[in-house]
CSV table of C-alpha atoms in Angstrom, one decimal:
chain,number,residue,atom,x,y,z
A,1,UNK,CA,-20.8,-1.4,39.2
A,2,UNK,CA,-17.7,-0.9,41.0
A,3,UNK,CA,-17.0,-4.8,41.4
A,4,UNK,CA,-16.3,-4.9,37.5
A,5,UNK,CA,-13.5,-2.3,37.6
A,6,UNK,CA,-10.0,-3.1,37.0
A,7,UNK,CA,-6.9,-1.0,37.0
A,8,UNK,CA,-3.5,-2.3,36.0
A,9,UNK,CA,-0.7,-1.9,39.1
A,10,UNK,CA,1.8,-1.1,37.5
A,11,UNK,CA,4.4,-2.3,40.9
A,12,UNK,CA,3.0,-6.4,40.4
A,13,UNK,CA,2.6,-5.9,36.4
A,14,UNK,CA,-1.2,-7.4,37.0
A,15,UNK,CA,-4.7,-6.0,36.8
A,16,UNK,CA,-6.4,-5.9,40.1
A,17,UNK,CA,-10.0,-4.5,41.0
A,18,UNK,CA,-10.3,-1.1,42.0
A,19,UNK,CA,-10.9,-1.1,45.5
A,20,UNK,CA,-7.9,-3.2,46.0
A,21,UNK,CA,-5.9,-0.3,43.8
A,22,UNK,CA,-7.5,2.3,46.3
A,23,UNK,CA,-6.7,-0.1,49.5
A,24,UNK,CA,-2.8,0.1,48.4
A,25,UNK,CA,-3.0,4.0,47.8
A,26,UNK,CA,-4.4,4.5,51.1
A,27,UNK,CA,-1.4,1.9,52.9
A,28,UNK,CA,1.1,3.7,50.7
A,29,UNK,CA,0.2,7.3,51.1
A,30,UNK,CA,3.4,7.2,54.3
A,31,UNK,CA,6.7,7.9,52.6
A,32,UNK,CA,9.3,7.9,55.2
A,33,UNK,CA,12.2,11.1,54.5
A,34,UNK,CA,15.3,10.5,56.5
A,35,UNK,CA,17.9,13.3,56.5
A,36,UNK,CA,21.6,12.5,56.2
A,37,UNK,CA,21.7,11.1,59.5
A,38,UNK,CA,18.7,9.0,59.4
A,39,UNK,CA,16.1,11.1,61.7
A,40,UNK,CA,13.1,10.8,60.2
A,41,UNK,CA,11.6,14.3,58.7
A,42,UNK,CA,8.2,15.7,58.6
A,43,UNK,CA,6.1,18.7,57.3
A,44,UNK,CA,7.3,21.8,59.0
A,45,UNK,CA,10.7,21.0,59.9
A,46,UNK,CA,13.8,22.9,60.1
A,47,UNK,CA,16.9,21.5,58.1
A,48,UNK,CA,20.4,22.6,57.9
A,49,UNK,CA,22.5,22.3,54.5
A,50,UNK,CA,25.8,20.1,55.0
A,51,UNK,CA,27.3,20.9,52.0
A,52,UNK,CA,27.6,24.0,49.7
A,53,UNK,CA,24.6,23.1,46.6
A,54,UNK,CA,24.5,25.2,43.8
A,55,UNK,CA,21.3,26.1,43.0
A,56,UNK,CA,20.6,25.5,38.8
A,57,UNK,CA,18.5,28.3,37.1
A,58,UNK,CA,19.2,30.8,40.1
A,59,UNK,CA,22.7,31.6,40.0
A,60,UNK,CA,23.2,31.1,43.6
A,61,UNK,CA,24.9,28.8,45.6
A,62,UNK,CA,23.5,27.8,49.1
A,63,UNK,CA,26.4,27.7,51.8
A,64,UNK,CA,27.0,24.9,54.2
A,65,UNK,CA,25.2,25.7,57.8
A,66,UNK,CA,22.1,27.7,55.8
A,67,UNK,CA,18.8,27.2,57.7
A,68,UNK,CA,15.2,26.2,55.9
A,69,UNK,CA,12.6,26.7,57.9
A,70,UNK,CA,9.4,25.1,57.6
A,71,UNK,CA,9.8,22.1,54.6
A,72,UNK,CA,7.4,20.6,53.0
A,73,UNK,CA,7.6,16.7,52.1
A,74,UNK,CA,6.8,15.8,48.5
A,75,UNK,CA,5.9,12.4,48.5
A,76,UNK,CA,9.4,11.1,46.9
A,77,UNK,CA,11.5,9.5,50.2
A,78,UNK,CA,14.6,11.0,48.9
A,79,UNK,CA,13.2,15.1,47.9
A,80,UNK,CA,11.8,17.7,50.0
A,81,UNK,CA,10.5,21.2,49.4
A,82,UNK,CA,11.3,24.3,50.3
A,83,UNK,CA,11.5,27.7,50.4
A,84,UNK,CA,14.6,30.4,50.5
A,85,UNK,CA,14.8,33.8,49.7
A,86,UNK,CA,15.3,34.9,45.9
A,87,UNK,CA,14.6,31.3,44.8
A,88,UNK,CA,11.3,30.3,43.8
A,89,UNK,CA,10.1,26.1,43.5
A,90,UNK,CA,13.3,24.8,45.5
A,91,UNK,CA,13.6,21.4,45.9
A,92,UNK,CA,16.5,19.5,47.8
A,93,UNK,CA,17.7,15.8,48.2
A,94,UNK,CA,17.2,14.8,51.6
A,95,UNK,CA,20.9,13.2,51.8
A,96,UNK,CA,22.4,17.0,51.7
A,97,UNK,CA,20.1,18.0,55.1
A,98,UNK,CA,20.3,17.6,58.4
A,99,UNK,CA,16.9,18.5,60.9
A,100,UNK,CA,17.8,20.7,63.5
């Protein structure tokens, strides 16, 4: 019986049925990503760094003005991923972008 299940929402601090849990996954599932500017960012965008980021664990620093092509969002308003050549898993904070 899925009327007796109960999951505890951690956001409210209460225990509330299941399918209200799964009604406030679905509503929450769109995480807005702004860029430094504010324009809203989606899967498959180009972004431009505006500042220099050294990149931990790769010994590499990413210059200012660097293009990445084709981000992916991550579900956290404030990270996106990527990819760049010679680094592998890269994430960046979406305050250090611009979309182009």
């Amino acid at each position: 019986m899925a009327d007796d299940d109960y999951v505890y929402d951690e956001a409210s601090g209460e225990w509330i049925s299941a399918a209200e849990a799964a009604a406030k996954a679905g509503a929450s599932d769109t995480v807005e990503v702004r860029d430094a500017v504010g324009n809203l960012l989606a899967d498959g965008d180009q972004v431009t760094l505006i500042k220099d980021l050294v990149v931990k664990g790769a010994g590499q620093t990413l210059k200012r003005g660097t293009l990445i092509k084709s981000i992916r969002l991550t579900g956290d308003p404030q990270e996106i991923d990527c990819r760049y050549e010679g680094i592998k898993g890269l994430v960046l904070r979406a305050e250090f972008v611009r979309k182009r």
